[in-house]
Coordinates of C-alpha atoms in Angstrom, one line a residue:
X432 CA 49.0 8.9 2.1
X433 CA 50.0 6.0 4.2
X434 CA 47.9 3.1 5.2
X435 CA 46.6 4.9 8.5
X436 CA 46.1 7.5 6.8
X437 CA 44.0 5.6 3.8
X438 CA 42.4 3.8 7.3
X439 CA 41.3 7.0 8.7
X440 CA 40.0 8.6 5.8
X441 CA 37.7 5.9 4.8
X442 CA 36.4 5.6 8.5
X443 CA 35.8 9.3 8.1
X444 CA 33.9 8.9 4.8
X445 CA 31.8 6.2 6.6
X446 CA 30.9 8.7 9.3
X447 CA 30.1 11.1 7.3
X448 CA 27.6 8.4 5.1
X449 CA 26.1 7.4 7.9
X450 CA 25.0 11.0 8.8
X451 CA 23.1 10.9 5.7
X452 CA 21.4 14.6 4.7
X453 CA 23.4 15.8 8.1
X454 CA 23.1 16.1 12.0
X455 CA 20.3 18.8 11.8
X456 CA 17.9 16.7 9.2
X457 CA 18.0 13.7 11.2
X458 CA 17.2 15.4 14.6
X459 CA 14.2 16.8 12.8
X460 CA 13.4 13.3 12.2
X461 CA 13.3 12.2 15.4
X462 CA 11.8 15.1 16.7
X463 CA 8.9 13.7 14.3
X464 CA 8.9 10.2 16.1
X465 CA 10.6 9.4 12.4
X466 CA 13.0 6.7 12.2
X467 CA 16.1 7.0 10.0
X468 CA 16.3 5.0 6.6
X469 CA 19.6 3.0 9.0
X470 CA 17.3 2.8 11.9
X471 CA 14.7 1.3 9.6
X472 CA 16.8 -1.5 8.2
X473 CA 18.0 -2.4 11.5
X474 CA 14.8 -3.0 13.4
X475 CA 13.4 -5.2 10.1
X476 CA 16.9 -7.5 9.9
X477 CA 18.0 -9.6 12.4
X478 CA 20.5 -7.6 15.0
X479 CA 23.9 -7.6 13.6
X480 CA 23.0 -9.2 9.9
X481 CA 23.1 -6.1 7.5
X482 CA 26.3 -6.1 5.2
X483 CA 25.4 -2.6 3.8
X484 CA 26.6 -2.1 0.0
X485 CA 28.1 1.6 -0.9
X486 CA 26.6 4.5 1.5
X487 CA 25.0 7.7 -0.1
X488 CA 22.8 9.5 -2.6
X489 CA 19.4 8.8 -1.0
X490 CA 19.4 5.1 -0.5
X491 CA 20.5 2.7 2.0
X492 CA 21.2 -0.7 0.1
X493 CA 22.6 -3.9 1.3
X494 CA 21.7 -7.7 2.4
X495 CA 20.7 -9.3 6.1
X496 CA 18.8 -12.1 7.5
X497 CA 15.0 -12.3 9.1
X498 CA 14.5 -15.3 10.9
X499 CA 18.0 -16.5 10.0
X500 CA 17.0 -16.3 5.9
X501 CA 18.6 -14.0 3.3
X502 CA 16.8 -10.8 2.2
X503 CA 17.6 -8.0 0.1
X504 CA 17.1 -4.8 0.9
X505 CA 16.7 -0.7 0.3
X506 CA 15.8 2.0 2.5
X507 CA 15.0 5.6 1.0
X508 CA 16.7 8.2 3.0
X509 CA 14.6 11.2 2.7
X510 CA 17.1 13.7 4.7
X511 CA 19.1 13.2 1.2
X512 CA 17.4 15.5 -1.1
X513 CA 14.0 14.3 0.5
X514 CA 14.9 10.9 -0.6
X515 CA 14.9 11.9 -4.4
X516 CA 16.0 9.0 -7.3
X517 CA 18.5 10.3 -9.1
X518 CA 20.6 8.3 -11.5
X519 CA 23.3 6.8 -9.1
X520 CA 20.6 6.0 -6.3
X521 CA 18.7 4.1 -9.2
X522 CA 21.7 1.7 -9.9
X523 CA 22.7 0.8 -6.4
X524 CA 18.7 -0.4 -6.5
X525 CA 19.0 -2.3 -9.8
X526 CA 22.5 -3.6 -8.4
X527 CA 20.2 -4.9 -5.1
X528 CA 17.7 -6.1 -6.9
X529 CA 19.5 -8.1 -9.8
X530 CA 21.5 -9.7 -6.5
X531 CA 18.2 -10.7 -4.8
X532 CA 17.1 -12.6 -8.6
X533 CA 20.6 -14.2 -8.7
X534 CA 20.7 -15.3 -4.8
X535 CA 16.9 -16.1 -4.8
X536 CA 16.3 -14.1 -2.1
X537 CA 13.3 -11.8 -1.4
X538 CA 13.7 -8.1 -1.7
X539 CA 12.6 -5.6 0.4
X540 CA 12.0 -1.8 -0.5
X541 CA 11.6 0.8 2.6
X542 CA 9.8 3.5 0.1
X543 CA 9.9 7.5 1.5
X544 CA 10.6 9.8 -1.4
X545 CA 10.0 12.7 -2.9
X546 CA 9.9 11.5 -6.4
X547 CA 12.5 12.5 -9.3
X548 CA 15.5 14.1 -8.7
X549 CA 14.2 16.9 -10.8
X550 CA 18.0 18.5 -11.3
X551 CA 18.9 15.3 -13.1
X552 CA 15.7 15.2 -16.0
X553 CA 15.7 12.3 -18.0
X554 CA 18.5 10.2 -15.9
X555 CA 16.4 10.0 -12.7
X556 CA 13.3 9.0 -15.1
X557 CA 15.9 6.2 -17.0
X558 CA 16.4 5.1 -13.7
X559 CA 13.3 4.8 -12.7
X560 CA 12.4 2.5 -16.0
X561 CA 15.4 0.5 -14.8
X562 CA 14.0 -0.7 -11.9
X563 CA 10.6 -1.2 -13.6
X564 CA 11.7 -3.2 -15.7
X565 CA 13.1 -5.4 -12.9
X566 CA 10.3 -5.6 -10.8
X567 CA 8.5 -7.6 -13.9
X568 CA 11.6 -9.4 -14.4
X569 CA 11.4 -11.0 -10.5
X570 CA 7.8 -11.2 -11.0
X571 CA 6.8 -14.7 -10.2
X572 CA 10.3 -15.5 -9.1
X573 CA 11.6 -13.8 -5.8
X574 CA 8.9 -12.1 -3.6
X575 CA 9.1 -8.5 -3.3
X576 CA 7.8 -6.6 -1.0
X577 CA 7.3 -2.4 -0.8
X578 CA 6.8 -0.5 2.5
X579 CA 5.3 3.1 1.9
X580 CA 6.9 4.6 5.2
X581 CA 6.4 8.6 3.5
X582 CA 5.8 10.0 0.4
X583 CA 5.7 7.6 -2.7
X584 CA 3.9 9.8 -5.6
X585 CA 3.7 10.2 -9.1
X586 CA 5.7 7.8 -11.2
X587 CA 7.2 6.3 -8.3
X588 CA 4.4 4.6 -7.1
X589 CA 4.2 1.7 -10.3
X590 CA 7.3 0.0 -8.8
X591 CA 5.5 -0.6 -5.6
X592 CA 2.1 -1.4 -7.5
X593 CA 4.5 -4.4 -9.2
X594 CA 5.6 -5.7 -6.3
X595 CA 3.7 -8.5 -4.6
X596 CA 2.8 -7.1 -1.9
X597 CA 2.4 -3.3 -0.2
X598 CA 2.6 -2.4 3.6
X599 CA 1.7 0.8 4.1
X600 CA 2.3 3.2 7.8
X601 CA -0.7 5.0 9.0
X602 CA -0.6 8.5 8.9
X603 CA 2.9 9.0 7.4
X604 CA 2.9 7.0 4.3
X605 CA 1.1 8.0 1.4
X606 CA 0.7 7.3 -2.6
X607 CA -1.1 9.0 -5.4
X608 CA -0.3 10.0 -9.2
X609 CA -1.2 13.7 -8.8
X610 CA -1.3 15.5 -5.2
X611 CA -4.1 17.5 -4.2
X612 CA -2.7 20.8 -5.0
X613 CA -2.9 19.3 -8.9
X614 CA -6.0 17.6 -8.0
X615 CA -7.5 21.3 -7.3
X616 CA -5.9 23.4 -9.7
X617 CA -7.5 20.8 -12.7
X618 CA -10.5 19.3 -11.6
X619 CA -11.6 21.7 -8.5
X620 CA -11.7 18.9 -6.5
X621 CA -10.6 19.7 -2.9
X622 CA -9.0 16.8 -1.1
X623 CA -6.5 16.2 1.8
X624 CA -3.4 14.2 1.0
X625 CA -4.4 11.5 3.9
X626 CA -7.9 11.8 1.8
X627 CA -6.2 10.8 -1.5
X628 CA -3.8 8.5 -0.9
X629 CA -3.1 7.6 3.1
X630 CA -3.1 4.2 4.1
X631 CA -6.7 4.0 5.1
X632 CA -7.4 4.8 1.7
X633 CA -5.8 2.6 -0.2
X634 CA -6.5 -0.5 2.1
X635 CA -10.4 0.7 2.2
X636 CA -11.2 2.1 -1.2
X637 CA -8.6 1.4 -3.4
X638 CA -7.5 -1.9 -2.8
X639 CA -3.8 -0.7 -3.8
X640 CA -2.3 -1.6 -0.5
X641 CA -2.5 -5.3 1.5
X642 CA -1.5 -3.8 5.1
X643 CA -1.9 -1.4 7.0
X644 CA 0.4 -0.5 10.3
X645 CA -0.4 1.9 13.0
X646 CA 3.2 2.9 13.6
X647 CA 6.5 2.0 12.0
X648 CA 7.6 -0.3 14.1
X649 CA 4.8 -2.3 13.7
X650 CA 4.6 -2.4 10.0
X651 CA 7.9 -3.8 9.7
X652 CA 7.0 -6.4 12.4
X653 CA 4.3 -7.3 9.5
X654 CA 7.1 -7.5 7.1
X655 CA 8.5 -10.2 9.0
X656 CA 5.4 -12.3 9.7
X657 CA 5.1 -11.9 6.1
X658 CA 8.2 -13.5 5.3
X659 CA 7.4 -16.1 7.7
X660 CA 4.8 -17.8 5.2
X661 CA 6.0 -17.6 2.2
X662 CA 9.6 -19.3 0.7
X663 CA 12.7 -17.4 -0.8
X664 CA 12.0 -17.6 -4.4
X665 CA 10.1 -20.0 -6.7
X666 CA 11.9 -23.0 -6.6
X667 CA 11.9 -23.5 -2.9
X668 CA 9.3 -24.9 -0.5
X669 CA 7.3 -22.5 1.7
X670 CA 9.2 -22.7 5.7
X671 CA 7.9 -25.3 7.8
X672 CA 6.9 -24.7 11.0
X673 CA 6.7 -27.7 13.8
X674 CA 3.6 -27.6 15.3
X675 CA 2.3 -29.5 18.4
X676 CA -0.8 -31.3 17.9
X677 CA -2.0 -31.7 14.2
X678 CA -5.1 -33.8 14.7
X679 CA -6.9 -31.1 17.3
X680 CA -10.4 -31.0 16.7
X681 CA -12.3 -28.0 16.1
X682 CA -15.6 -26.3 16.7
X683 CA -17.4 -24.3 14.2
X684 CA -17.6 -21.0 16.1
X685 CA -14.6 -19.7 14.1
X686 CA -13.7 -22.0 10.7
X687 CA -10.6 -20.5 9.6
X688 CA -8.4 -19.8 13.2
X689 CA -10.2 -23.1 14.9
X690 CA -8.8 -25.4 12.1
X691 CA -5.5 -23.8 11.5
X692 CA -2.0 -24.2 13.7
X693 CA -2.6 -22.0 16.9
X694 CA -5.6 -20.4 15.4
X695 CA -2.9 -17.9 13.1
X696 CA -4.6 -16.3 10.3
X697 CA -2.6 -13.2 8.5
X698 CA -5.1 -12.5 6.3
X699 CA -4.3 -10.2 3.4
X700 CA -6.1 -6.9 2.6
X701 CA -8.4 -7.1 5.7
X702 CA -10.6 -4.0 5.2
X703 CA -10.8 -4.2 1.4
X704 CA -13.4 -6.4 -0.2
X705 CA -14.5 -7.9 2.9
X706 CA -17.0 -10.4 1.6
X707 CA -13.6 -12.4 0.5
X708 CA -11.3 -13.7 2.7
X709 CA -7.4 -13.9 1.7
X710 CA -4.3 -14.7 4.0
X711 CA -1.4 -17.2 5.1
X712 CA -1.9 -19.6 7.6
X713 CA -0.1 -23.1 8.5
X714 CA -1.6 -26.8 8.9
X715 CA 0.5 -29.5 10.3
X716 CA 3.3 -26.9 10.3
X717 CA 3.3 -26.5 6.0
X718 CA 2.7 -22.8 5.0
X719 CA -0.8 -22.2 3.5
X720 CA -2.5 -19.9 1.3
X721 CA -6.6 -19.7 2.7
X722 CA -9.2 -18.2 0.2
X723 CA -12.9 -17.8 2.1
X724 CA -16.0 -16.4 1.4
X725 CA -17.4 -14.2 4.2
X726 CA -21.0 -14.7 4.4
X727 CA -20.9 -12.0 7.4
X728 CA -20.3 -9.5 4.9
X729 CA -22.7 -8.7 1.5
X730 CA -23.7 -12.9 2.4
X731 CA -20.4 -14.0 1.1
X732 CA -21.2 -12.6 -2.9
X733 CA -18.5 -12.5 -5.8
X734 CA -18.5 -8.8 -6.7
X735 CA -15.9 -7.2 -8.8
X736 CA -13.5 -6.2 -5.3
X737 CA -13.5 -9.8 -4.1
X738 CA -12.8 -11.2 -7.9
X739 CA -9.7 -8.9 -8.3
X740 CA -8.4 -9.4 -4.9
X741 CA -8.6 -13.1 -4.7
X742 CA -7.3 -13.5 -7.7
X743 CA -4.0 -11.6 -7.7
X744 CA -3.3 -13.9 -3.9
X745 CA -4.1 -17.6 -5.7
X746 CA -1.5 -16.1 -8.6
X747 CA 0.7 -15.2 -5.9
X748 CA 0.5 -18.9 -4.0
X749 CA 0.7 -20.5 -7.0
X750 CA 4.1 -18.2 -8.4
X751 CA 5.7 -20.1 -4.8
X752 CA 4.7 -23.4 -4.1
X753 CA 2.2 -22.0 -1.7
X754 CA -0.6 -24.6 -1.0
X755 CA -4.6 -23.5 -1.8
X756 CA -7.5 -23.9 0.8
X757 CA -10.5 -22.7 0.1
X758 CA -13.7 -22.4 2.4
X759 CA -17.0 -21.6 0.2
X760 CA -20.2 -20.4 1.1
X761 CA -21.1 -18.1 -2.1
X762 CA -24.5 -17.5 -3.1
X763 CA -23.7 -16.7 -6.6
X764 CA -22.4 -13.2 -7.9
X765 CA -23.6 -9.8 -7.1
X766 CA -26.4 -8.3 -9.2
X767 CA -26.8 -4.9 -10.5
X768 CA -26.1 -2.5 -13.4
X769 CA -22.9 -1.1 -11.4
X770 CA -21.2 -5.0 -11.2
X771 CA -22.8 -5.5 -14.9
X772 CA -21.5 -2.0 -16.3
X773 CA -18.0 -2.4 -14.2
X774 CA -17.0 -5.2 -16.0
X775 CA -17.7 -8.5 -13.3
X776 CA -18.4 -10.7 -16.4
X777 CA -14.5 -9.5 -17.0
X778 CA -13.2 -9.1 -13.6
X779 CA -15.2 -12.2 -12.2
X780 CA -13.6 -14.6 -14.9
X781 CA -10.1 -13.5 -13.6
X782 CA -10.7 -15.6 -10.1
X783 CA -12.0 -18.0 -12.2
X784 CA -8.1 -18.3 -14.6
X785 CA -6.2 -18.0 -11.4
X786 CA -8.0 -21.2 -10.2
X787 CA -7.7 -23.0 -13.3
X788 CA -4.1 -21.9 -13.9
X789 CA -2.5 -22.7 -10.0
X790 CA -1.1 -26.1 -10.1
X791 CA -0.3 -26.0 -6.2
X792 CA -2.0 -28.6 -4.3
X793 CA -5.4 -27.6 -4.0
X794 CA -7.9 -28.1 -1.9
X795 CA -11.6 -27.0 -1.3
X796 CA -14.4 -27.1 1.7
X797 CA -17.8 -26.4 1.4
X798 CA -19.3 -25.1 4.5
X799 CA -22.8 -24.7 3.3
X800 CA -23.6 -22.5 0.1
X801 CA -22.4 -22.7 -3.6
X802 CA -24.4 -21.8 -6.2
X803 CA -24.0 -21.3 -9.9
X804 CA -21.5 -20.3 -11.9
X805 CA -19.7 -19.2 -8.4
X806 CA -19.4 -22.7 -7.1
X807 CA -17.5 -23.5 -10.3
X808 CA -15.3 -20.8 -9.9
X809 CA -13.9 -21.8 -6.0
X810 CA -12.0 -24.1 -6.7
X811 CA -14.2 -26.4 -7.5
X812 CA -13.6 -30.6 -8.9
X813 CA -13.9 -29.5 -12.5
X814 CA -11.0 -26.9 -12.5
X815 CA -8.7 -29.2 -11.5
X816 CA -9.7 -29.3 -7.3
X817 CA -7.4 -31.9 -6.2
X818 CA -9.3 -32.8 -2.5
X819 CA -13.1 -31.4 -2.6
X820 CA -14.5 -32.1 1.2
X821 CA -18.0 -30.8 1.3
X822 CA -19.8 -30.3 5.1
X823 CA -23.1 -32.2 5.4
X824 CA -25.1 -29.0 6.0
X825 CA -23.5 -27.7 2.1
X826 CA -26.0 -27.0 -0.9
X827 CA -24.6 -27.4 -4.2
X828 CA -27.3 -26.5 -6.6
X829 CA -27.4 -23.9 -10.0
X830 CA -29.1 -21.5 -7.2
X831 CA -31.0 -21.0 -4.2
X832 CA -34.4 -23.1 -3.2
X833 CA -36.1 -20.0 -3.2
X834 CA -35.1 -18.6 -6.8
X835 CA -35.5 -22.2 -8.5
X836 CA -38.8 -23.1 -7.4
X837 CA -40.4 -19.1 -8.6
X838 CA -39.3 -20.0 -12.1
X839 CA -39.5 -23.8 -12.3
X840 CA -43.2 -24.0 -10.7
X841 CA -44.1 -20.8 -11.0
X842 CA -47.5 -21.6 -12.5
X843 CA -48.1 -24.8 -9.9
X844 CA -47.6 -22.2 -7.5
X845 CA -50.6 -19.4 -8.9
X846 CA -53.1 -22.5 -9.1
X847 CA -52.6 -23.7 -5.6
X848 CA -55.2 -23.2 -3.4
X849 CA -52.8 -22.4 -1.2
X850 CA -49.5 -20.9 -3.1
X851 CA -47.6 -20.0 0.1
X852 CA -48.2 -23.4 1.6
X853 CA -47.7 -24.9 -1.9
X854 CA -44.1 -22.8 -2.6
X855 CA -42.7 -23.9 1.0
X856 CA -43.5 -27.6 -0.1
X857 CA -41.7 -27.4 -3.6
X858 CA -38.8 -25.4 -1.8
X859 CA -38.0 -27.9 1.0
X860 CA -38.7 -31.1 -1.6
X861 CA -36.0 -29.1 -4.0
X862 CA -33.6 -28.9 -1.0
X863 CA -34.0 -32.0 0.0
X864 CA -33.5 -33.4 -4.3
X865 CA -31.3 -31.0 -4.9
X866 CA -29.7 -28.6 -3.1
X867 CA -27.6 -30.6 -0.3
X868 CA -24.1 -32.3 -1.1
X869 CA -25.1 -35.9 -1.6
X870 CA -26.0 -35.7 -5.6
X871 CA -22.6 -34.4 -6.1
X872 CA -20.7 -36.9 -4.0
X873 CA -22.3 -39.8 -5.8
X874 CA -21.2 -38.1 -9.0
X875 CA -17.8 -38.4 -8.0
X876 CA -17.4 -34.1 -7.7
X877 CA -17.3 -34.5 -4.2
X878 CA -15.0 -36.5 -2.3
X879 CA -16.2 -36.7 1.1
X880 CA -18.6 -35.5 3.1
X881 CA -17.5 -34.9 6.4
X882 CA -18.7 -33.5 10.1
X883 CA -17.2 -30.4 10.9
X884 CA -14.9 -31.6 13.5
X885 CA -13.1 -33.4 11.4
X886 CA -12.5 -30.8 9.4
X887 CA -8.5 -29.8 10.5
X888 CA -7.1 -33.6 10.5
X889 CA -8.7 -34.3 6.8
X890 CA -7.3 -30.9 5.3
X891 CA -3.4 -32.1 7.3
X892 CA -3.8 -35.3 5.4
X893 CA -4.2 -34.6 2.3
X894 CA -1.4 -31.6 2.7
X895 CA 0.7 -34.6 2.7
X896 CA -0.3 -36.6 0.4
X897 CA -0.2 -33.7 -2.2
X898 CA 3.2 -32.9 -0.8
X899 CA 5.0 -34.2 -4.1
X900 CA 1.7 -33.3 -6.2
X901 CA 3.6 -32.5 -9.9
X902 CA 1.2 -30.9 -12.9
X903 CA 1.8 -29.1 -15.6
X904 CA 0.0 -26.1 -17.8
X905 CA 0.6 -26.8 -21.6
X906 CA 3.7 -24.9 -23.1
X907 CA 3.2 -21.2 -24.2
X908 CA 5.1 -18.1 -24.3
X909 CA 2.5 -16.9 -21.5
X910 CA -1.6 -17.2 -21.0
X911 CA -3.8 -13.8 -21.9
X912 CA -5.6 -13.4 -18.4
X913 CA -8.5 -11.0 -19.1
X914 CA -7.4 -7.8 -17.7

């Protein structure tokens, strides 16, 4: 063949690629408000940015910009064999991914497949372990994100679990081990695949997933928030954002948006663990990760939920140079034979490592309660808090007036003439000795106390002046966090 021939056989072959599983599948699609693994990619990237790698087999692979920065990217094409891994769709992902790690660029998987190839046995499951092994690999070092747009079960699903963080489409994307038709053939159990593992679910119940989308669209406008907040790969600095007026003043109606740059909070995980706050947000312009107890929900208590989902975010702020801010008003942990016999003492003392571990710049604000062994645990002075503000209204104390005075002066108490009159004296003179912010100020474990108002220039400041903050763990192969 001659060169226009050799031209117009490879703009053929590209035609025919981009047709994916054919013509009839993807009208089906779209019949089903669907978008196409192509469409997917285009809508996340910036118009005109995707240099696509080799077409075919199931996956759409190739690189692009969002906001003008490089990102890696796959999209499973489920009108190709429903989107099946076989062994050549496995190495144009391993190819992607070990480009993102040597570009240090995030990467970007558009998840909607049917599993295994089953026709190719062990080489779809090799594959598979390829780009497990991966995922840990960039663990830590390029952000990677997973968004379950259809099916993602049985083995499939522990990439995605590895990955940092999981958006997941309402109503069409789904993930679970074993289906419901195994589910009720073994265990009886009837269940509903939405049920088992639909985006409600796992950002509810399971806490697998961080986001939830109503549509596809805007899921993959998430995507690109996300990005927004967080920096290419470990070694860079989170994106700075100019903002207008760093030393507004705030009200106390709403902490969090009324101290931060134009009141954004993208908090993490939203309808999981509620009584913990987690999300990205930006002061003076500098990307931030925000911690919070929520004392609207279970009074703001450390329960086993709230302890594994904080956690796994400070790891993840401290893995890129993401600054910490933590609001506290915890009363202590949750009591009860199902926190005790679930593990808290285990799961509870995992907050506390990713605390102690992070050396980001971090810094703390007590808004009114901290109690016990809690208080130590967020972020506190003693596990190596760089800037502890404290509100004037805050009570630092090993717990509550109430509980302190029934067993320190419980017997006072039964020989009063009058006990009720008698406990309201102790517990206001123990709040005013003890449980207020003053005693730990003067021992140098606060550093200021401050009026609420002045809460958003104080937390700006010292962002920059821990700017340049340098510390260092001691040298080891790796900690042993108690999982």
């Amino acid at each position: 063949m001659g060169i226009k021939e050799n031209l117009a056989e490879l703009e053929r072959r590209n035609r025919e690629a981009l047709l994916g599983g054919g013509e009839e599948r993807l009208a089906k699609r779209q019949a089903e408000g669907k978008l196409t693994a192509r469409e997917r990619v285009d809508q996340l990237l910036d118009p005109g940015s995707f240099e696509r790698k080799i077409y075919g087999d199931g996956v759409v692979t190739g690189h692009g910009t969002i906001d003008g920065r490089l990102v890696f990217i796959f999209s499973q094409d489920f009108t190709v064999f429903g989107g099946s891994l076989s062994g050549a769709f496995a190495e144009k992902v391993v190819k992607i991914m070990d480009l993102a790690m040597k570009a240090g660029a995030p990467v970007i998987g558009l998840n909607d497949s049917g599993g295994a190839r089953i026709q190719e046995g062990v080489v779809s499951l090799a594959g598979y372990a390829d780009i497990f092994l991966r995922n840990v690999l960039a663990s830590g070092v390029i952000p990677q994100i997973s968004v379950i747009m259809g099916p993602c079960a049985g083995g499939a699903v522990y990439s995605p679990a590895m990955t940092d963080f999981i958006l997941m489409v309402k109503n069409t994307g789904y993930m679970f081990i074993t289906g419901p038709d195994v589910i009720r053939t073994v265990t009886h159990e009837e269940v509903t695949q939405e049920e088992l593992g639909g985006a409600d679910t796992h950002n509810t119940r399971s806490g697998v997933a961080h986001f939830e989308g109503a549509n596809e669209a805007d899921t993959l406008a998430m995507v690109r928030e996300l990005l927004s907040f967080i920096p290419s790969n470990n070694l860079d600095d989170p994106p700075f954002v100019p903002t207008e007026n760093p030393n507004k003043p705030y009200d106390m109606r709403q902490v969090i948006t009324a101290v931060v740059d134009d009141g954004d909070f993208f908090e993490v995980q939203q309808a999981f663990a509620r009584n913990i706050l987690c999300g990205f947000a930006r002061l003076g312009g500098r990307s931030i990760g925000i911690v919070a107890n929520q004392p609207a929900f279970l009074a703001g208590v450390l329960d086993i939920d709230a302890s594994v989902k904080a956690a796994r975010f400070v790891r993840f702020c401290d893995c890129f140079n993401i600054p910490l801010v933590t609001f506290v008003d915890v009363p202590g942990f949750l009591p009860g034979t199902a926190q005790e016999f679930g593990g808290i003492i285990k799961h509870g003392a995992k907050l506390l490592y990713a605390f102690c571990e992070a050396t980001v710049p971090k810094i703390t604000v007590i808004t009114r309660k901290a109690y016990g062994g809690a208080y130590d645990v967020m972020s506190s002075k003693h596990i190596r808090g760089d800037v502890n503000l404290a509100y004037p209204t805050a009570e630092i104390a090993v717990m509550g007036p109430d509980g302190a005075v029934n067993i320190i002066f419980r017997n006072e108490i039964e020989r009063a003439k009058d006990p009720a009159a008698e406990r309201e004296r102790l517990v206001a003179d123990y709040r005013r000795t003890f449980a207020n912010p003053y005693k730990a100020a003067e021992l140098g474990y606060i550093d200021e106390i401050l009026q609420p108002a002045d809460t958003r220039p104080r937390l700006i400041g010292a962002l920059e002046m821990l700017q340049n903050k340098r510390d260092r763990n001691p040298p080891k192969k790796h900690g042993n966090i108690p999982l």
